[in-house]
Coordinates of C-alpha atoms in Angstrom, one line a residue:
M1 CA -170.1 89.5 4.4
Q2 CA -167.8 87.0 6.3
S3 CA -164.8 85.9 4.1
P4 CA -164.0 82.1 5.1
G5 CA -160.8 83.4 6.2
S6 CA -161.8 85.1 9.1
K7 CA -163.9 81.9 9.9
S8 CA -161.1 80.6 10.4
V9 CA -159.6 82.8 12.3
K10 CA -162.6 82.3 14.9
S11 CA -162.5 78.2 14.6
A12 CA -159.1 78.8 15.6
S13 CA -159.4 81.0 18.2
L14 CA -162.4 78.9 19.6
A15 CA -160.4 75.8 19.8
F16 CA -157.1 78.0 21.2
F17 CA -159.8 79.5 24.8
L18 CA -161.2 75.4 24.3
L19 CA -157.5 74.1 24.8
S20 CA -156.6 77.1 27.5
L21 CA -159.7 76.1 29.5
I22 CA -159.1 72.4 29.6
L23 CA -155.4 73.0 30.3
L24 CA -156.3 75.6 33.5
L25 CA -158.8 72.9 34.8
Q26 CA -156.4 70.5 34.9
S27 CA -154.6 72.2 37.0
P28 CA -152.7 73.5 40.6
I29 CA -154.2 76.7 40.3
A30 CA -157.9 75.9 39.2
R31 CA -158.2 75.0 43.0
R32 CA -156.7 78.4 44.0
L33 CA -159.0 80.5 41.3
P34 CA -162.0 80.9 44.2
T35 CA -160.6 82.7 47.0
S36 CA -157.6 84.3 44.6
S37 CA -159.3 86.2 42.0
I38 CA -163.2 86.2 41.9
S39 CA -164.8 89.0 43.4
I40 CA -168.3 87.4 45.6
L41 CA -171.1 90.0 44.9
N42 CA -171.4 91.7 40.8
V43 CA -175.0 93.1 42.2
N44 CA -173.9 96.2 39.7
H45 CA -174.3 94.5 36.3
A46 CA -178.0 93.9 36.9
S47 CA -180.3 94.2 34.0
Q48 CA -183.8 95.5 34.4
S49 CA -184.1 94.0 30.6
V50 CA -183.3 90.5 31.5
P51 CA -186.6 89.1 32.4
P52 CA -187.1 86.9 35.8
I53 CA -185.9 83.5 35.7
P54 CA -189.0 81.1 35.3
N55 CA -190.6 80.3 38.2
I56 CA -189.8 76.4 37.9
V57 CA -188.4 73.9 39.3
H58 CA -185.8 70.9 38.2
F59 CA -184.7 68.0 39.6
V60 CA -182.7 64.7 38.2
H61 CA -183.2 61.5 39.3
L62 CA -181.6 59.0 37.2
V63 CA -181.8 55.3 38.0
K64 CA -179.9 51.7 36.6
L65 CA -181.8 50.2 34.0
N66 CA -181.7 46.7 33.2
P67 CA -179.8 45.2 29.9
T68 CA -183.5 45.5 27.8
G69 CA -184.0 49.1 29.6
G70 CA -186.1 48.3 32.3
V71 CA -185.7 49.1 35.5
S72 CA -187.1 47.3 39.3
H73 CA -187.5 50.9 40.9
M74 CA -187.8 54.4 40.6
D75 CA -187.9 54.7 44.3
F76 CA -187.3 57.9 46.8
Q77 CA -186.6 58.5 50.3
F78 CA -188.2 60.6 53.4
R79 CA -185.2 62.8 52.3
Q80 CA -185.4 63.6 48.6
F81 CA -189.5 63.8 49.7
L82 CA -188.7 66.4 52.0
S83 CA -185.9 68.2 49.0
V84 CA -189.1 68.3 47.2
Y85 CA -191.6 69.3 49.1
S86 CA -189.9 71.8 50.5
A87 CA -189.2 73.5 47.1
W88 CA -193.3 73.0 46.3
Y89 CA -193.8 74.8 49.9
Y90 CA -191.8 77.8 49.1
L91 CA -191.1 78.1 45.8
R92 CA -195.0 77.6 45.1
P93 CA -193.3 77.4 41.7
E94 CA -195.8 76.6 38.3
S95 CA -194.1 73.0 37.6
I96 CA -191.6 70.8 39.5
Y97 CA -190.4 68.5 36.7
I98 CA -188.1 65.5 38.2
H99 CA -186.4 64.3 35.0
T100 CA -185.5 60.6 34.9
N101 CA -183.5 57.6 32.6
V102 CA -187.1 55.6 32.8
D103 CA -188.5 55.5 29.1
E104 CA -192.2 57.3 28.8
S105 CA -193.9 54.7 28.5
L106 CA -193.0 52.8 31.9
I107 CA -192.8 55.8 34.6
K108 CA -196.6 55.4 35.3
E109 CA -196.0 51.7 35.8
T110 CA -193.2 52.4 37.9
L111 CA -194.7 54.4 39.6
R112 CA -197.2 52.4 40.8
K113 CA -194.9 49.6 41.8
A114 CA -193.1 51.8 43.9
K115 CA -192.9 50.7 47.6
S116 CA -191.5 53.4 48.9
P117 CA -194.5 55.4 50.3
Y118 CA -192.4 58.8 49.3
T119 CA -192.5 57.6 46.0
Q120 CA -196.2 58.2 46.3
A121 CA -196.0 61.5 47.9
I122 CA -194.1 62.8 45.7
A123 CA -196.1 61.5 42.6
R124 CA -199.9 63.5 43.7
L125 CA -198.4 67.0 44.4
P126 CA -199.6 69.3 42.6
N127 CA -197.8 71.0 39.6
V128 CA -195.0 67.9 40.2
S129 CA -195.1 65.2 36.8
F130 CA -192.3 63.4 35.7
H131 CA -190.6 63.2 31.9
Y132 CA -187.8 61.1 30.3
H133 CA -184.6 62.6 29.7
A134 CA -182.0 60.2 27.9
A135 CA -178.7 59.5 30.1
P136 CA -175.4 60.4 28.1
N137 CA -173.5 57.1 28.5
R138 CA -170.5 58.9 26.5
T139 CA -169.2 61.9 25.5
T140 CA -168.8 63.1 21.6
D141 CA -165.4 62.0 21.8
G142 CA -166.1 59.0 23.0
Q143 CA -165.0 59.2 26.3
A144 CA -167.0 56.6 28.6
I145 CA -169.5 58.6 31.6
D146 CA -170.7 55.7 33.6
K147 CA -171.2 57.0 37.0
I148 CA -174.9 58.1 37.5
P149 CA -174.4 61.0 39.5
N150 CA -172.4 61.7 36.0
Q151 CA -174.5 61.6 33.9
S152 CA -176.9 63.9 36.0
D153 CA -174.5 67.0 35.6
F154 CA -174.7 66.7 31.8
V155 CA -178.7 65.5 31.9
R156 CA -178.8 69.4 34.2
T157 CA -177.2 71.2 32.1
D158 CA -179.2 70.7 29.0
I159 CA -182.6 71.3 31.0
M160 CA -181.3 74.4 32.3
Q161 CA -180.2 75.8 28.7
Q162 CA -183.3 74.7 27.6
Y163 CA -186.0 75.5 29.7
G164 CA -184.4 77.6 32.7
G165 CA -185.8 77.4 36.3
V166 CA -184.2 76.5 39.3
Y167 CA -182.2 73.2 39.6
L168 CA -181.7 71.7 42.5
D169 CA -180.1 68.3 43.8
D170 CA -181.7 66.1 45.3
D171 CA -180.2 66.5 48.8
V172 CA -181.1 70.0 48.8
Y173 CA -183.6 71.6 51.0
V174 CA -185.3 75.0 50.3
L175 CA -185.7 77.5 52.9
R176 CA -187.3 80.6 52.3
D177 CA -189.0 81.8 48.5
L178 CA -186.5 82.7 45.7
Y179 CA -188.3 85.1 44.4
P180 CA -186.1 87.9 45.1
L181 CA -183.6 86.2 43.0
R182 CA -185.6 85.2 40.0
H183 CA -186.0 88.6 39.6
I184 CA -182.9 90.7 40.4
G185 CA -182.1 90.8 36.4
F186 CA -179.5 87.8 36.2
K187 CA -179.7 84.9 34.0
N188 CA -177.5 83.1 35.8
I189 CA -177.0 82.7 39.7
V190 CA -175.0 80.7 41.4
G191 CA -173.1 80.2 44.9
R192 CA -169.6 79.2 46.7
Q193 CA -169.2 76.5 48.3
A194 CA -167.1 75.8 51.1
D195 CA -163.8 75.2 49.5
G196 CA -164.6 78.6 47.4
H197 CA -165.5 77.1 44.3
V198 CA -169.1 77.3 42.4
C199 CA -171.4 74.5 43.3
G200 CA -174.1 73.5 40.6
A201 CA -176.1 71.8 43.0
V202 CA -178.1 74.7 43.3
L203 CA -178.3 76.3 39.7
L204 CA -181.0 79.4 39.0
A205 CA -180.8 79.8 34.9
T206 CA -182.7 82.0 32.4
P207 CA -183.2 80.0 29.4
H208 CA -181.1 80.2 25.9
G209 CA -182.9 81.8 23.1
E210 CA -182.4 84.2 20.3
K211 CA -183.8 86.8 22.2
L212 CA -182.3 86.1 25.6
R213 CA -178.7 84.5 24.9
N214 CA -177.6 82.8 27.6
E215 CA -174.2 82.5 26.7
M216 CA -172.5 81.1 30.5
M217 CA -175.5 77.8 30.8
I218 CA -174.7 77.2 26.9
A219 CA -170.6 76.7 27.7
Y220 CA -171.3 74.9 30.6
H221 CA -173.6 72.5 28.8
T222 CA -171.2 72.3 25.8
L223 CA -167.3 72.7 27.8
M224 CA -168.9 69.3 29.8
D225 CA -169.1 68.0 26.8
A226 CA -165.4 68.7 25.9
I227 CA -162.8 68.7 28.7
F228 CA -165.1 65.3 30.8
D229 CA -162.1 63.4 32.3
G230 CA -164.2 60.9 34.1
G231 CA -163.0 62.6 37.6
W232 CA -165.7 64.2 40.0
E233 CA -164.9 67.8 39.8
T234 CA -163.1 69.1 36.4
H235 CA -166.3 69.3 34.2
S236 CA -168.5 70.1 37.0
V237 CA -167.5 72.0 39.9
F238 CA -163.9 73.6 38.5
L239 CA -165.1 74.1 34.9
L240 CA -168.6 76.7 36.7
T241 CA -165.8 78.1 39.0
T242 CA -163.6 79.0 35.5
L243 CA -166.8 79.6 33.5
V244 CA -168.6 82.3 36.6
R245 CA -165.1 84.0 36.4
E246 CA -164.6 84.2 32.3
F247 CA -168.6 85.6 32.1
Y248 CA -168.2 87.7 35.2
A249 CA -167.5 91.1 33.1
D250 CA -170.0 90.8 30.8
P251 CA -173.2 92.6 31.7
S252 CA -176.2 90.3 33.5
Q253 CA -174.6 87.0 33.1
V254 CA -174.0 86.2 36.6
L255 CA -174.6 86.7 40.2
D256 CA -172.3 84.5 42.6
L257 CA -173.4 84.4 45.9
P258 CA -171.3 84.0 49.1
Q259 CA -171.1 80.6 50.7
D260 CA -174.4 81.5 53.7
S261 CA -176.8 81.5 50.5
F262 CA -176.8 78.2 49.3
F263 CA -174.1 76.1 51.2
P264 CA -173.9 77.2 54.5
L265 CA -171.7 74.3 56.2
S266 CA -169.8 71.4 54.4
W267 CA -169.5 68.2 53.6
W268 CA -166.6 68.0 56.3
H269 CA -166.8 65.8 59.7
D270 CA -167.6 68.7 62.1
D271 CA -169.9 70.9 59.8
L272 CA -171.8 66.9 59.2
E273 CA -171.7 66.6 63.1
Y274 CA -172.8 70.0 63.7
L275 CA -175.7 69.7 61.0
Y276 CA -177.0 66.7 62.3
R277 CA -176.6 66.1 66.1
R278 CA -179.4 65.6 68.1
H279 CA -179.5 68.1 71.1
N280 CA -180.8 66.8 74.8
D281 CA -182.1 70.3 75.6
T282 CA -185.0 72.2 73.4
A283 CA -184.3 74.4 70.6
V284 CA -185.8 78.4 71.5
A285 CA -185.2 80.0 68.2
V286 CA -187.8 81.0 66.1
V287 CA -186.9 79.5 62.6
N288 CA -186.5 81.0 59.2
N289 CA -189.0 84.8 60.9
K290 CA -188.4 87.8 61.6
P291 CA -186.8 89.0 65.0
T292 CA -189.3 90.1 66.0
T293 CA -193.2 91.0 64.9
K294 CA -193.2 94.9 66.8
F295 CA -190.2 96.6 65.9
E296 CA -190.0 98.7 69.5
S297 CA -189.9 95.8 70.9
F298 CA -186.7 94.5 68.8
I299 CA -184.6 97.5 69.3
A300 CA -185.6 97.6 72.9
N301 CA -184.4 93.9 73.8
F302 CA -181.6 94.1 71.1
K303 CA -178.1 92.3 71.8
L304 CA -175.3 92.9 69.7
W305 CA -174.0 89.5 70.9
Q306 CA -176.6 86.7 71.1
D307 CA -175.9 84.0 73.5
E308 CA -174.0 81.5 72.1
T309 CA -176.5 78.0 71.4
W310 CA -176.0 75.0 69.9
E311 CA -178.8 76.1 67.6
R312 CA -177.8 77.6 64.1
D313 CA -179.9 80.8 62.4
W314 CA -181.0 80.1 59.3
R315 CA -182.4 83.0 58.2
T316 CA -179.4 84.2 55.8
S317 CA -179.7 81.2 53.3
Y318 CA -182.1 80.4 51.2
V319 CA -181.3 77.0 50.7
L320 CA -179.4 74.2 52.3
H321 CA -177.2 71.8 50.8
G322 CA -177.4 68.6 52.9
W323 CA -174.3 66.8 51.6
T324 CA -176.0 63.3 52.0
S325 CA -173.3 61.5 49.8
A326 CA -170.6 62.5 52.3
I327 CA -172.0 61.0 55.7
S328 CA -170.8 57.7 55.1
S329 CA -167.3 59.1 54.2
Y330 CA -166.9 61.9 56.6
L331 CA -168.8 59.8 59.7
D332 CA -167.8 57.1 61.1
E333 CA -170.9 53.7 62.1
T334 CA -170.8 54.9 65.8
E335 CA -170.8 58.9 65.0
Q336 CA -173.6 58.3 62.7
L337 CA -175.7 56.7 65.5
E338 CA -174.0 59.4 67.8
V339 CA -175.5 61.6 65.5
F340 CA -179.0 60.5 64.5
G341 CA -179.9 58.0 67.4
S342 CA -181.5 54.9 66.8
D343 CA -182.9 55.7 63.1
Q344 CA -179.5 56.4 61.9
G345 CA -180.5 58.9 58.8
I346 CA -183.0 61.8 58.3
T347 CA -186.3 59.9 59.2
L348 CA -189.9 62.2 59.8
D349 CA -189.4 61.6 63.9
Y350 CA -185.7 63.0 63.8
V351 CA -187.1 65.8 61.2
L352 CA -190.2 66.5 64.1
E353 CA -188.0 66.1 67.3
G354 CA -186.6 68.9 66.2
T355 CA -183.6 68.8 68.4
S356 CA -180.7 69.1 65.3
N357 CA -180.0 71.8 63.2
F358 CA -180.7 70.3 60.3
A359 CA -184.5 69.5 61.6
L360 CA -184.8 73.5 63.1
A361 CA -184.0 74.6 59.1
V362 CA -186.6 72.0 57.5
L363 CA -189.2 71.9 60.3
P364 CA -191.1 74.3 58.5
A365 CA -192.4 72.4 55.6
V366 CA -192.4 68.8 57.3
K367 CA -194.7 70.5 59.6
H368 CA -197.3 71.6 56.8
A369 CA -197.4 68.1 55.0
V370 CA -198.1 66.3 58.1
E371 CA -200.9 68.5 58.5
N372 CA -202.0 69.0 55.7
G373 CA -202.1 64.6 55.0
I374 CA -199.5 64.4 52.7
L375 CA -198.0 61.6 54.3
N376 CA -200.7 60.6 56.3
H377 CA -200.2 56.8 54.5
V378 CA -196.8 56.7 56.1
T379 CA -196.3 54.5 59.3
N380 CA -192.7 54.8 61.7
G381 CA -192.7 50.9 60.4
S382 CA -191.7 52.1 56.9
M383 CA -188.1 51.1 55.4
A384 CA -188.4 53.5 53.3
L385 CA -188.2 56.5 56.3
G386 CA -184.6 56.6 56.6
G387 CA -182.4 58.1 53.7
A388 CA -179.5 60.4 55.7
V389 CA -176.1 57.4 55.0
M390 CA -176.1 55.5 51.7
D391 CA -174.7 52.4 50.8
P392 CA -170.8 52.1 50.3
E393 CA -170.8 50.3 47.1
E394 CA -173.3 53.2 46.6
L395 CA -170.4 55.8 47.1
L396 CA -167.5 53.5 44.7
E397 CA -169.5 54.1 42.0
M398 CA -169.6 57.6 42.3
G399 CA -166.4 57.6 43.0
I400 CA -165.8 58.5 46.7
E401 CA -163.6 56.6 48.9
K402 CA -163.5 56.8 52.9
P403 CA -160.6 59.1 54.2
E404 CA -158.4 56.8 56.7

């Protein structure tokens, strides 16, 4: 039996840990953690006793509510449809859950009234369902959570610690099956972004329960409430990066993947242009396929260095993050027109044209949707075709300002 004194010591230790973590995350040291002290792979800690991560997928789609709790629309753009469809196409999940702050009693009617054909396309997919989840507007200590992306951060960690599975931002596109990762024997699987930090736009996790405890995901959700400061990174990438380091030595807790796995490019100008720019010449690469179906032919024609082209080889990436919110910040209007052409965004025609690295990456899923009649109700004149460029006012609400 524990004495009251031992409980006090544990409480004091927990308080000290929280305080230390908060101070660490708010210091310049946090920005240097990923590249200086954290090893990338932890596969030696994999355990056969950890069951597979559930093959269920979660998206969070929060909208602005009016004072009475109603909602004007819950529309999805083409890029968001593509994110959901790529998960459905490659993962064949048991369920795809779209968690929204629209009241349960209003979801069906709101979907029925949706103007975007892509909202209807998502709602008609097998095993896709919409579920209400309250969006928190204050932390436990009273700190306001005003921005929808910040509210989404809290919702995703709550979902993942309860249900587990695969969480994806709505500008993340699946490029191959995640089965090997889900069965590798870790409770959490995360990936690094270009600056070395761990990004929460893609999360794989087992649910937390009495028999199978997922302490890192519980810590992520709990500490997010404790350290939220109204900013963009403290409670998200800085916290998650620090927790990966803290739980790294705990067997089977976390597998930390290198950048190419989940976040092969960045939100910076040159990477965005490299990802989205159209090219005049036709692509020749076979996307997401083996180099050859005949091993003998592969050996006979092997070259150590391939001829350089504009095409990127996506075979080392499981998913692709599109960094949608950064496009308006890092590409001016003239550059956006040059990159996307007259469509000025990610459209169905832009992808089917297959002349950009982004299009090559997502083309198999889009072709499947077209060939199977999923998009028969969509016309080229639809106002909902675009989706790459976000409104500047929306960006400001998210706390993102256009750089000088």
